[in-house]
Amino acid sequence: MQNQIDFSHERELTVDDLCRRLEAYNPEADIEFFRKGYFFAEKAHKGQKRSSGEEYIIHPLNVVATLLKLRMDLDTLVAGFLHDVVEDCGILPKEIEEEFNPNVAKIVLGLTKISKIKFKTREESQAENFRKLVVAMAKDIRVIIVKLADRMHNMRTLQYVSEEKQKKIAQETLDIYVPLASRLGINSVKAELEDLCLRFLKPDIYYRLAEKVAMKKSEREKYIKEVIEDIHEKLLVYSLKADVTGRPKHFYSIYKKMIARGVDFEQIQDVLAFRVIVNNITECYKGLGIIHSSFTPIPGRFKDYIAIPKVNNYQSLHTTVIGPRAERIEIQIKTDEMDEVAERGVAAHWAYKTGNPTNGKNLAWVQELVEFSKESENSSEFLSVVKTDLDIGGVFVFTPNGDVYELKYGSTPLDFAYAIHTEIGNHCVGAKVNGKMTPLRYTLKSGDSVEILTSKNQTPSKDWLSIVKSGRARNKIKQWLLKLEREKNREVGRDVLEKTLKLFSTSIKTFKKSTDLKAVLDEFNLKNDDELFVTIGSGSLSPDDVVAKCPSLRDALKAEQNKEKIEEIKSYSKKLSQSAKKKAHKDNAVIVDGMDDVMVRMARCCNPIPGDPITGYVTRGRGITIHTTGCNKINESELGRTVGVEWNSEFNFKHPVNVRVITHDKPGILSQISKNINNAGINIRSAMAKSLPDRKGSFIFEVEVKDYSELLKTISAIEALEEVISVNRV
Ligand code: MN
């Protein structure tokens, strides 16, 4: 059938054949680069032989043939030629990088690493095997695709190795590479690997099946033709044009049915599978309706993988009906595109022209790979092992470039930000996980692709300590907070001491030049002037104690006329230690530098919420207005009258925020969004809806959030809906 990928060992394959195949799907490909890969490999493997006695180069040629069938990009194809040269010929990755490019070298190096993995037996540690493969794959999924093509050819020529080796390799293929191909959705590879495994693991069953399928071949082909014509006819009555094909199922799937039902081949009826390819999803359902009304459907056999795709992105409608000869036949209805995805899986996502696939898509695949679901057919065991693995080993998270980081279980995007770089952590304002805005408190899962958003205005805050899980992030935040506090105290302390000294007609400048400074430092056991300022600013040393120890002021302090001045100093000191205690004023959402009990109001234009960088503006008669820093609606006359403000972390209050959501028009979408918001634990104050042209809808939700991270949580809850086009704070 069309799109059915036929893999077979090609003995006479030449590089010219492959060039023609490459040009057939990618006429712009750099053929010289492709050939260069071949000649490099041919030279490196010169004199080496396969177990079959053939020249070694026939192996890379066949591997590339498979990659061409999957229509991979040029770098992957060249890596296919070179995949064994590091391991078998002692070529250095550096040479490949110089001769070709870093991408090719990276893929070859990844393959060399996989070849060194000692896979443990299933009982021992499948988790470990999987972990190693996921890490290799995380760097570049193309590594695994080449590995599958490599394994495919080795399986096809497995008859040339010892029986013991046959069993070992076939078992490893069935345990590791088949589930992997399945998870990656490359069904063409999966199906053939399964049949090959059956051939070497259960040869008696395999050959019996092969014989029986072959025996009835001509009769079956006639029947297939009959059914195809029948389906065509029925569809045409309703003017539905479709491509209909049919074939016997793969041996392994027949074998699985025999095992599952405990029956012999003769009793397996539905060995034929038909495929109906139509133009669009509407036609899929139309086709299903026609088939169900023309043939008798078997109850319980209908599956809608279009509405609910399999985890590996497989989409199709499946049904089983009673065929024209009262035989059960399985029918799959799908579009061309769905069929393409089913055959090529993850490989279908590679843009062969640029060799630069959309990373998000690939990483989403990796994520699905580790997020096993009930849907997965033959890998439930695999699944549970991997879950255990994640608990033991922590989580693997990726940068948008595909670099992998291993983090402690329970880590958040903030931990990830600090794992990348302290500066990234310190300026982190938010995170996109798998392309969606996600609260900083989100618990990362293996396979998540995390992009950290930073702003130079952002700095760490105390509540970050409750978000992070890693010691590194915690230390960095604490360091920052201490440094910040220290700087503030130093300024305050310096200021207060300056004022104090001024009362005695002297200054810090003079103080530092005289013996006073040294006397004070000695007395209080301080290192330098900075430390003195910090100690004063923090309220633990009062300025009157400092002046009392200054030799040059000893007389002045005793003088009767200075009594008032000393009282004044004492009152500063008192205020200072009080304000240190009062730092977190519980009644205001915002703390205004140097001012208590001041009226504070949030600007309506930008409506800041905790977590936003903010600036205070002094307004006449209305106290202080808080705008987000950089708000462009600030009244000209207010400019220049700013005052330092910061969010009060002690203050707990719900802030109203408006969120605009644009969606595709669909009945019930408003209630669906509301439900998602409520499920996220967010309260909705009001909602407004209106229709837009192009069958779109616009909604404005007024929600109540505690801070910025709750807003992000709200946004990501809304974005989780497929119909949602955009979500913005307004
Ligand atoms: Mn190989």
XYZ file of C-alpha atoms and ligand atoms in Angstrom:
731
model
C 0.000 0.000 0.000
C 1.101 3.545 -0.504
C 3.165 4.957 2.325
C 3.851 1.474 3.512
C 7.563 1.527 4.078
C 9.215 -1.567 2.760
C 12.463 -2.325 4.501
C 14.664 -5.061 3.208
C 18.360 -5.746 3.146
C 19.664 -4.433 -0.159
C 22.848 -6.262 -1.140
C 23.649 -4.351 -4.285
C 23.009 -0.885 -2.924
C 25.341 1.887 -4.141
C 25.778 5.494 -3.182
C 24.382 6.504 -6.594
C 21.111 4.737 -5.782
C 20.907 6.654 -2.519
C 21.668 9.971 -4.232
C 18.736 9.416 -6.559
C 16.445 8.628 -3.611
C 17.585 11.733 -1.792
C 17.015 13.953 -4.826
C 13.555 12.474 -5.231
C 12.305 14.046 -2.041
C 14.770 16.851 -1.573
C 15.974 18.212 -4.926
C 17.866 21.025 -3.213
C 19.947 18.729 -1.016
C 23.699 19.184 -1.067
C 24.530 15.952 -2.877
C 28.271 16.578 -2.662
C 28.066 16.746 1.131
C 26.048 13.536 1.122
C 28.578 11.759 -1.114
C 31.426 13.035 1.002
C 29.866 11.274 3.993
C 29.765 8.053 2.029
C 33.360 8.250 0.796
C 34.641 9.091 4.249
C 32.926 5.983 5.652
C 34.021 3.778 2.767
C 37.651 4.759 3.281
C 37.448 4.308 7.054
C 35.850 0.840 6.843
C 38.088 -0.368 3.998
C 39.002 -4.024 4.488
C 36.397 -4.600 7.213
C 33.810 -7.304 6.646
C 30.319 -8.001 7.968
C 29.478 -11.375 9.509
C 27.727 -12.133 6.216
C 31.098 -11.864 4.465
C 30.016 -8.709 2.666
C 32.053 -5.494 2.608
C 31.325 -3.523 5.753
C 30.169 -0.445 3.819
C 26.971 -2.277 2.808
C 25.805 -1.755 6.409
C 26.034 2.075 6.493
C 24.507 2.139 2.998
C 21.483 0.194 4.225
C 21.201 2.312 7.362
C 21.100 5.453 5.220
C 18.520 3.793 2.953
C 16.216 3.451 5.955
C 16.876 7.049 7.015
C 16.015 8.133 3.469
C 12.717 6.276 3.695
C 12.019 8.223 6.858
C 13.046 11.329 4.871
C 15.525 12.578 7.415
C 17.564 15.752 7.063
C 21.022 15.815 5.494
C 23.028 15.896 8.737
C 21.255 12.771 9.945
C 21.886 10.991 6.639
C 25.591 11.808 6.721
C 25.702 10.703 10.362
C 24.121 7.450 9.145
C 27.101 6.834 6.850
C 29.520 7.681 9.641
C 27.730 6.043 12.555
C 30.319 3.305 13.109
C 33.567 5.098 12.202
C 34.361 6.391 15.679
C 33.673 3.079 17.328
C 35.120 0.706 14.702
C 37.778 2.733 12.874
C 39.232 4.957 15.570
C 38.211 8.181 13.854
C 38.016 11.081 16.332
C 34.784 13.093 16.679
C 36.939 16.173 16.170
C 37.860 14.975 12.676
C 34.175 14.576 11.823
C 33.459 18.033 13.104
C 36.228 19.478 10.940
C 35.371 17.460 7.819
C 31.591 17.865 8.159
C 29.962 19.957 10.866
C 29.342 19.946 14.633
C 25.822 18.559 14.168
C 26.982 15.467 12.328
C 29.739 14.987 14.894
C 27.231 15.324 17.731
C 24.951 12.641 16.304
C 27.841 10.239 15.644
C 29.198 10.824 19.135
C 25.738 10.171 20.608
C 25.599 6.860 18.727
C 29.057 5.890 19.908
C 27.927 6.548 23.473
C 24.826 4.397 23.053
C 26.931 1.567 21.668
C 28.936 1.640 24.901
C 25.854 1.359 27.091
C 25.778 -2.022 28.705
C 22.119 -2.821 28.730
C 21.123 -4.722 31.759
C 18.634 -7.541 31.602
C 15.002 -6.735 32.064
C 14.870 -8.083 35.597
C 17.880 -6.129 36.709
C 17.271 -2.622 35.638
C 15.216 -1.593 32.707
C 14.943 1.790 34.333
C 18.632 2.361 34.030
C 18.591 1.393 30.351
C 15.768 3.717 29.704
C 17.354 6.549 31.568
C 20.505 6.300 29.530
C 18.557 6.291 26.294
C 16.397 9.206 27.303
C 19.449 11.228 28.156
C 21.068 10.343 24.831
C 17.846 11.188 23.063
C 17.307 14.375 24.951
C 20.422 15.809 23.406
C 19.155 15.029 19.931
C 16.334 12.685 18.980
C 18.056 12.077 15.655
C 20.584 9.973 17.555
C 17.850 7.496 18.395
C 16.421 7.538 14.879
C 19.828 6.589 13.428
C 20.175 3.975 16.173
C 16.832 2.450 15.174
C 17.898 2.354 11.507
C 21.182 0.728 12.579
C 19.379 -1.870 14.680
C 16.956 -2.493 11.847
C 19.729 -3.485 9.465
C 21.494 -5.573 12.088
C 18.238 -7.431 12.724
C 17.747 -7.983 8.999
C 21.138 -9.645 8.741
C 20.971 -11.438 12.070
C 21.006 -14.899 10.442
C 24.770 -14.533 9.947
C 25.653 -14.442 13.641
C 25.645 -17.278 16.168
C 22.327 -18.504 17.503
C 23.224 -17.352 20.986
C 23.919 -13.863 19.719
C 20.724 -13.892 17.647
C 18.625 -14.529 20.743
C 20.426 -11.930 22.801
C 20.168 -9.175 20.195
C 16.558 -10.000 19.310
C 15.538 -9.950 22.983
C 17.262 -6.612 23.535
C 15.513 -5.257 20.448
C 12.134 -6.421 21.697
C 12.730 -5.082 25.213
C 14.257 -1.748 24.364
C 14.094 -0.669 20.737
C 10.575 -1.828 19.884
C 8.973 0.123 22.765
C 11.154 3.072 21.837
C 10.061 3.000 18.182
C 6.501 2.666 19.419
C 6.835 5.616 21.764
C 8.344 7.675 18.994
C 5.408 6.667 16.821
C 7.587 5.222 14.039
C 5.203 2.378 13.308
C 6.909 1.249 10.119
C 10.098 0.569 12.060
C 8.278 -0.868 15.044
C 6.270 -3.346 12.953
C 9.282 -4.675 11.111
C 11.432 -4.934 14.229
C 8.651 -6.909 15.899
C 8.376 -9.361 13.028
C 12.156 -9.786 12.964
C 12.215 -10.387 16.714
C 9.558 -13.035 16.350
C 11.566 -14.675 13.600
C 14.631 -15.070 15.795
C 13.009 -15.573 19.187
C 10.162 -17.911 18.173
C 11.247 -19.252 14.777
C 8.747 -22.136 14.772
C 5.783 -19.813 15.256
C 7.146 -17.268 12.812
C 7.666 -19.750 9.973
C 4.316 -21.443 10.587
C 2.578 -18.054 10.328
C 4.608 -17.115 7.268
C 3.699 -20.373 5.616
C 0.010 -20.045 6.356
C -0.178 -16.446 5.256
C 1.683 -17.355 2.055
C -0.492 -20.404 1.415
C -3.685 -18.468 1.111
C -1.960 -15.617 -0.665
C -3.706 -15.554 -4.030
C -7.084 -16.239 -2.499
C -6.513 -13.510 0.041
C -5.402 -10.996 -2.563
C -8.573 -11.622 -4.491
C -10.617 -11.098 -1.358
C -8.741 -7.897 -0.472
C -9.495 -6.537 -3.958
C -13.148 -7.402 -3.543
C -13.421 -5.615 -0.191
C -11.613 -2.553 -1.507
C -14.028 -2.296 -4.423
C -16.951 -2.785 -2.104
C -15.830 -0.008 0.249
C -15.113 2.310 -2.687
C -18.578 1.769 -4.067
C -20.327 2.424 -0.773
C -18.350 5.634 -0.251
C -19.058 6.835 -3.778
C -22.805 6.595 -3.209
C -22.253 9.526 -0.844
C -19.722 11.156 -3.222
C -16.855 10.463 -0.830
C -13.619 9.857 -2.690
C -11.041 7.888 -0.787
C -7.853 5.911 -1.210
C -8.566 2.400 0.056
C -5.872 -0.190 0.619
C -5.672 -3.529 2.396
C -3.074 -5.992 3.600
C -2.610 -8.834 6.038
C -1.551 -7.673 9.467
C 2.006 -8.048 10.626
C 2.943 -11.475 11.923
C 3.708 -10.134 15.338
C 0.283 -8.568 15.740
C -1.378 -11.811 14.651
C 0.872 -13.646 17.121
C -0.127 -11.257 19.887
C -3.800 -11.894 19.130
C -3.228 -15.646 19.246
C -1.551 -15.329 22.635
C -4.141 -12.905 23.985
C -7.079 -15.094 22.967
C -5.308 -18.392 23.531
C -6.223 -19.606 20.044
C -4.478 -20.948 16.970
C -3.949 -19.123 13.688
C -6.987 -20.744 12.029
C -9.243 -19.227 14.638
C -7.906 -15.739 14.158
C -10.314 -14.139 11.772
C -9.378 -10.516 11.543
C -5.972 -10.852 9.947
C -6.760 -8.252 7.332
C -6.479 -4.534 7.848
C -7.908 -1.914 5.527
C -6.991 1.688 5.368
C -9.278 4.423 4.090
C -7.490 7.701 3.395
C -9.671 10.786 3.013
C -9.048 14.517 2.734
C -10.007 15.894 6.113
C -11.350 15.087 9.558
C -14.973 15.746 8.588
C -14.608 13.156 5.842
C -13.135 10.688 8.347
C -16.327 10.745 10.387
C -18.483 10.781 7.271
C -16.610 7.723 6.010
C -17.091 5.995 9.341
C -20.827 6.654 9.182
C -21.039 5.185 5.686
C -19.012 2.106 6.626
C -21.052 1.490 9.767
C -24.283 1.724 7.823
C -22.999 -0.508 5.003
C -21.331 -3.239 7.065
C -22.245 -4.588 10.461
C -19.883 -3.122 13.057
C -18.600 -5.328 15.884
C -19.661 -3.666 19.141
C -16.890 -2.371 21.369
C -14.302 -2.278 18.612
C -14.672 1.349 17.585
C -11.865 3.623 18.732
C -11.653 7.349 18.086
C -7.964 8.219 18.087
C -8.752 11.447 16.226
C -10.581 13.013 19.145
C -8.199 11.376 21.609
C -4.850 10.748 19.921
C -2.482 8.125 21.321
C 0.386 9.480 23.392
C 2.725 9.075 20.446
C 0.430 11.406 18.433
C -1.120 8.581 16.413
C -4.498 9.608 15.018
C -7.090 7.521 13.207
C -10.577 6.050 13.507
C -10.502 2.288 14.082
C -13.407 -0.036 13.656
C -13.997 -3.711 13.001
C -16.901 -4.799 10.803
C -18.259 -7.976 9.293
C -16.949 -8.070 5.732
C -18.700 -9.274 2.577
C -17.714 -12.903 3.266
C -18.796 -12.777 6.890
C -15.158 -12.380 7.900
C -14.108 -9.763 10.430
C -12.136 -6.951 8.898
C -10.416 -4.069 10.611
C -10.777 -0.653 9.024
C -8.738 2.439 9.788
C -9.974 5.787 8.546
C -7.596 8.735 8.521
C -6.196 11.614 6.525
C -2.990 11.498 4.519
C -1.248 13.563 7.135
C -2.306 11.223 9.942
C -1.061 8.286 7.905
C 2.263 10.014 7.423
C 2.594 10.565 11.161
C 1.676 6.936 11.800
C 4.389 5.620 9.509
C 7.184 8.049 10.270
C 6.271 9.195 13.771
C 8.756 11.598 15.245
C 10.720 11.493 11.997
C 7.806 13.258 10.295
C 8.537 16.306 12.396
C 12.005 16.797 10.991
C 12.236 19.462 8.391
C 14.715 17.774 6.078
C 15.370 20.950 4.150
C 16.731 23.000 7.005
C 17.798 20.188 9.227
C 16.517 22.382 11.975
C 13.376 20.955 13.461
C 11.079 22.743 15.791
C 12.575 21.890 19.109
C 9.392 22.234 21.073
C 7.789 19.475 19.106
C 10.677 17.146 19.587
C 10.902 17.764 23.255
C 7.185 17.291 23.620
C 7.801 13.847 22.204
C 10.449 13.152 24.736
C 8.079 14.292 27.387
C 5.386 11.984 26.163
C 7.951 9.280 26.083
C 8.501 9.478 29.779
C 4.954 10.373 30.660
C 3.535 7.027 29.995
C -0.191 6.719 29.857
C -2.720 3.939 30.066
C -2.991 4.156 26.298
C 0.342 2.561 25.686
C -0.105 -0.960 24.477
C 2.884 -3.163 24.920
C 4.878 -1.089 27.336
C 2.970 -1.072 30.585
C 5.828 -2.788 32.309
C 8.295 -0.408 30.756
C 6.138 2.335 32.076
C 6.001 1.459 35.694
C 9.737 0.949 35.733
C 10.329 4.376 34.327
C 8.118 5.964 36.920
C 10.157 4.315 39.635
C 13.237 5.529 37.872
C 12.068 9.101 38.002
C 11.509 8.897 41.715
C 14.975 7.615 42.304
C 16.963 9.668 39.900
C 15.299 13.039 39.934
C 14.034 14.771 36.836
C 15.607 15.520 33.486
C 14.734 18.938 32.168
C 15.766 20.593 28.932
C 16.711 24.047 27.808
C 15.038 25.260 24.616
C 18.283 24.238 22.874
C 17.869 20.689 24.083
C 20.599 20.707 26.713
C 19.700 18.401 29.541
C 19.860 19.183 33.244
C 19.327 16.695 36.014
C 17.484 18.233 38.952
C 16.291 17.028 42.295
C 12.808 15.555 42.337
C 10.284 18.315 43.106
C 12.402 21.061 41.565
C 10.713 24.159 40.185
C 11.537 26.427 37.226
C 13.341 28.668 39.719
C 15.696 25.824 40.648
C 16.274 25.292 36.957
C 17.043 29.001 36.467
C 19.670 28.862 39.217
C 21.059 25.620 37.808
C 21.758 27.406 34.527
C 23.353 30.505 36.033
C 23.088 32.579 39.199
C 22.332 35.710 37.177
C 19.485 33.938 35.371
C 18.098 32.858 38.721
C 18.408 36.300 40.277
C 16.571 37.986 37.395
C 13.963 35.295 36.768
C 10.452 36.724 36.292
C 8.676 33.701 34.901
C 8.999 30.470 33.000
C 7.567 28.821 29.950
C 7.305 25.085 30.348
C 6.747 23.295 27.041
C 5.952 26.652 25.514
C 3.366 27.719 28.061
C 3.545 30.298 30.825
C 3.882 28.394 34.071
C 4.013 29.531 37.697
C 7.425 29.452 39.327
C 6.036 27.001 41.875
C 5.303 24.419 39.175
C 6.877 21.024 39.853
C 9.044 20.048 36.907
C 8.615 16.680 35.260
C 11.123 14.699 33.259
C 11.078 15.808 29.671
C 9.857 19.317 30.375
C 11.395 21.930 28.148
C 11.900 25.037 30.219
C 12.531 28.549 29.025
C 13.337 31.076 31.739
C 12.127 34.638 31.280
C 14.316 37.281 32.873
C 14.152 40.997 33.464
C 16.996 43.183 34.606
C 14.617 44.876 37.046
C 13.855 41.631 38.816
C 15.666 40.638 41.996
C 15.213 37.729 44.391
C 12.633 38.015 47.125
C 12.185 36.274 50.448
C 9.264 34.123 49.321
C 11.505 32.541 46.701
C 13.034 30.581 49.554
C 9.769 28.688 49.871
C 9.698 27.921 46.130
C 13.125 26.423 45.544
C 14.120 22.867 46.397
C 17.829 22.802 45.633
C 20.512 23.865 48.070
C 22.289 25.790 45.369
C 19.287 28.007 44.595
C 18.542 28.514 48.287
C 22.088 29.640 49.013
C 22.178 32.000 46.074
C 18.905 33.633 47.125
C 20.050 33.977 50.722
C 23.338 35.472 49.599
C 21.498 38.024 47.520
C 19.064 38.951 50.289
C 21.898 39.365 52.778
C 23.869 41.502 50.390
C 20.831 43.656 49.694
C 20.089 44.099 53.374
C 23.690 44.913 54.066
C 23.826 47.593 51.407
C 20.665 49.200 52.667
C 21.905 49.184 56.244
C 25.240 50.617 55.209
C 23.551 53.581 53.549
C 21.200 54.212 56.437
C 24.022 53.877 58.968
C 26.263 56.230 57.065
C 23.474 58.759 56.769
C 22.644 58.667 60.455
C 26.244 58.949 61.507
C 26.722 61.911 59.173
C 23.743 63.691 60.733
C 25.023 62.938 64.209
C 28.491 64.247 63.507
C 27.038 67.359 61.881
C 25.510 68.323 65.208
C 29.052 68.613 66.509
C 30.101 70.582 63.428
C 32.163 67.743 62.079
C 31.682 65.135 59.292
C 32.406 61.560 58.350
C 35.281 62.819 56.256
C 36.960 64.376 59.298
C 35.942 61.447 61.482
C 37.698 59.036 59.141
C 40.851 61.164 59.005
C 41.133 61.528 62.773
C 41.981 58.916 65.372
C 38.232 58.685 66.121
C 37.536 55.992 63.511
C 40.264 53.688 64.756
C 39.189 54.181 68.372
C 35.576 53.315 67.523
C 36.498 50.272 65.427
C 38.719 48.967 68.216
C 36.091 49.589 70.838
C 33.335 47.708 69.012
C 35.594 45.169 67.390
C 34.729 46.131 63.808
C 36.842 45.663 60.703
C 36.355 48.909 58.808
C 34.101 51.922 58.290
C 31.701 49.986 56.053
C 31.108 47.450 58.770
C 30.541 50.284 61.219
C 27.844 51.829 58.969
C 26.141 48.471 58.498
C 26.105 47.881 62.249
C 24.586 51.300 62.874
C 22.066 50.933 60.028
C 20.851 47.592 61.310
C 20.012 49.228 64.624
C 22.435 47.148 66.684
C 24.799 50.034 67.443
C 23.418 53.464 68.244
C 25.135 56.631 66.969
C 25.310 58.118 70.476
C 27.417 55.170 71.604
C 29.682 55.820 68.624
C 30.249 59.501 69.337
C 30.786 58.694 73.007
C 33.911 56.764 71.983
C 35.360 59.479 69.765
C 38.402 61.031 71.503
C 38.001 64.324 69.630
C 34.428 64.761 70.838
C 35.012 63.857 74.440
C 34.996 67.519 75.576
C 32.087 68.532 73.402
C 29.941 65.746 74.780
C 30.570 66.891 78.311
C 29.652 70.491 77.557
C 26.348 71.558 79.068
C 25.149 73.390 75.919
C 25.275 70.136 73.907
C 22.766 68.275 76.019
C 19.977 69.009 73.592
C 22.005 67.667 70.681
C 22.645 64.443 72.532
C 18.929 64.067 73.155
C 18.341 64.513 69.450
C 20.841 61.790 68.635
C 19.184 59.462 71.083
C 15.877 59.997 69.413
C 17.406 59.127 65.955
C 18.818 55.992 67.391
C 15.500 55.026 68.827
C 13.734 55.598 65.547
C 16.335 53.575 63.741
C 15.977 50.510 65.882
C 12.210 50.856 65.784
C 12.079 51.038 62.013
C 14.280 47.970 61.851
C 11.610 46.150 63.786
C 8.802 47.639 61.815
C 10.171 46.711 58.436
C 7.187 44.716 57.431
C 4.188 46.883 57.922
C 1.254 44.547 57.851
C -1.463 46.946 56.776
C -0.230 47.942 53.335
C 0.361 45.839 50.257
C 3.304 48.104 49.560
C 6.024 49.418 51.850
C 7.016 53.002 51.092
C 10.597 53.918 51.842
C 10.859 56.088 54.918
C 7.129 56.624 55.316
C 4.683 54.902 57.592
C 0.931 55.351 57.515
C 0.886 56.799 54.048
C -2.047 56.358 51.718
C -1.208 53.971 48.894
C -3.288 53.331 45.822
C -2.756 50.984 42.852
C -2.782 52.781 39.489
C -5.735 51.716 37.400
C -3.845 51.933 34.126
C -1.414 49.122 34.864
C -2.972 47.574 37.981
C 0.194 46.112 39.502
C 0.100 42.894 41.501
C 2.754 41.482 43.838
C 5.663 40.233 41.798
C 5.524 43.086 39.276
C 8.405 45.558 39.476
C 6.824 48.764 40.849
C 7.498 52.465 41.320
C 5.635 54.857 43.620
C 4.559 58.343 42.497
C 3.691 61.077 44.964
C 0.364 62.665 44.018
C -1.111 65.822 45.476
C -3.644 64.988 48.150
C -4.052 61.369 47.139
C -1.027 59.824 48.770
C 1.124 57.564 46.663
C 0.115 55.861 43.438
C 1.791 52.588 42.578
C 2.525 51.888 38.919
C 4.379 49.019 37.347
C 7.894 50.163 36.550
C 7.804 51.222 32.941
C 4.046 51.807 32.823
C 3.560 54.121 29.857
C 0.405 55.787 31.127
C 2.088 57.693 33.937
C 0.927 61.288 33.945
C 3.697 63.632 32.790
C 3.238 65.826 35.853
C 3.867 62.883 38.136
C 7.221 62.118 36.583
C 10.200 62.909 38.707
C 8.259 62.659 41.919
C 9.011 59.037 42.518
C 9.485 57.315 45.803
C 11.040 53.930 46.477
C 8.435 51.233 47.144
C 8.439 47.484 47.546
C 5.844 44.764 47.938
C 5.051 43.824 51.508
C 5.547 40.090 51.663
C 3.603 39.916 54.943
C 0.546 41.342 53.313
C -2.053 38.903 52.120
C -4.692 40.244 49.835
C -6.402 39.188 46.614
C -5.797 41.599 43.758
C -8.263 41.885 40.917
C -6.699 41.446 37.461
C -8.275 41.422 34.020
C -7.321 38.704 31.602
C -8.338 38.744 27.950
C -8.787 35.410 26.223
C -9.204 34.962 22.471
C -10.561 31.587 21.419
C -11.940 29.742 18.467
C -15.689 29.903 18.678
C -17.091 26.729 20.127
C -20.229 26.101 22.158
C -19.523 25.788 25.866
C -16.081 27.358 25.666
C -16.898 30.034 28.270
C -17.907 27.470 30.854
C -14.882 25.352 29.951
C -12.520 28.286 30.589
C -14.320 29.164 33.827
C -14.011 25.585 34.955
C -10.269 25.525 34.272
C -9.765 28.779 36.183
C -11.772 27.518 39.146
C -9.953 24.204 39.111
C -6.703 26.131 39.426
C -8.073 27.535 42.675
C -8.613 31.029 41.291
C -11.761 33.040 41.932
C -13.535 34.774 39.041
C -15.167 38.120 39.857
C -16.768 38.705 36.513
C -16.650 37.615 32.896
C -17.549 39.372 29.676
C -17.884 37.765 26.266
C -18.195 38.956 22.725
C -17.959 37.431 19.279
C -15.234 38.409 16.866
C -15.179 37.961 13.079
C -13.637 34.704 11.720
C -15.598 32.650 14.242
C -13.506 33.750 17.160
C -14.579 34.746 20.629
C -13.143 37.332 23.004
C -13.583 37.092 26.772
C -12.463 39.300 29.603
C -12.230 37.619 32.984
C -11.696 39.585 36.160
C -9.901 37.193 38.461
C -8.558 37.570 41.988
C -4.939 36.668 42.460
C -2.538 36.904 45.357
C 0.475 37.669 43.210
C 2.151 37.350 39.852
C 2.702 33.636 40.198
C -1.022 33.081 40.705
C -1.653 35.133 37.594
C 0.703 32.878 35.645
C -1.106 29.897 37.081
C -4.395 31.321 35.838
C -2.980 31.983 32.389
C -1.565 28.505 32.051
C -4.854 26.963 33.198
C -6.629 28.825 30.401
C -3.947 28.040 27.842
C -4.398 24.359 28.541
C -7.536 24.466 26.398
C -6.951 23.621 22.777
C -9.400 26.238 21.459
C -7.574 29.070 23.174
C -5.610 31.281 20.778
C -4.179 33.836 23.182
C -4.305 34.906 26.814
C -3.223 38.361 27.912
C -3.339 40.451 31.029
C -5.138 43.726 30.300
Mn 26.105 -0.018 12.842
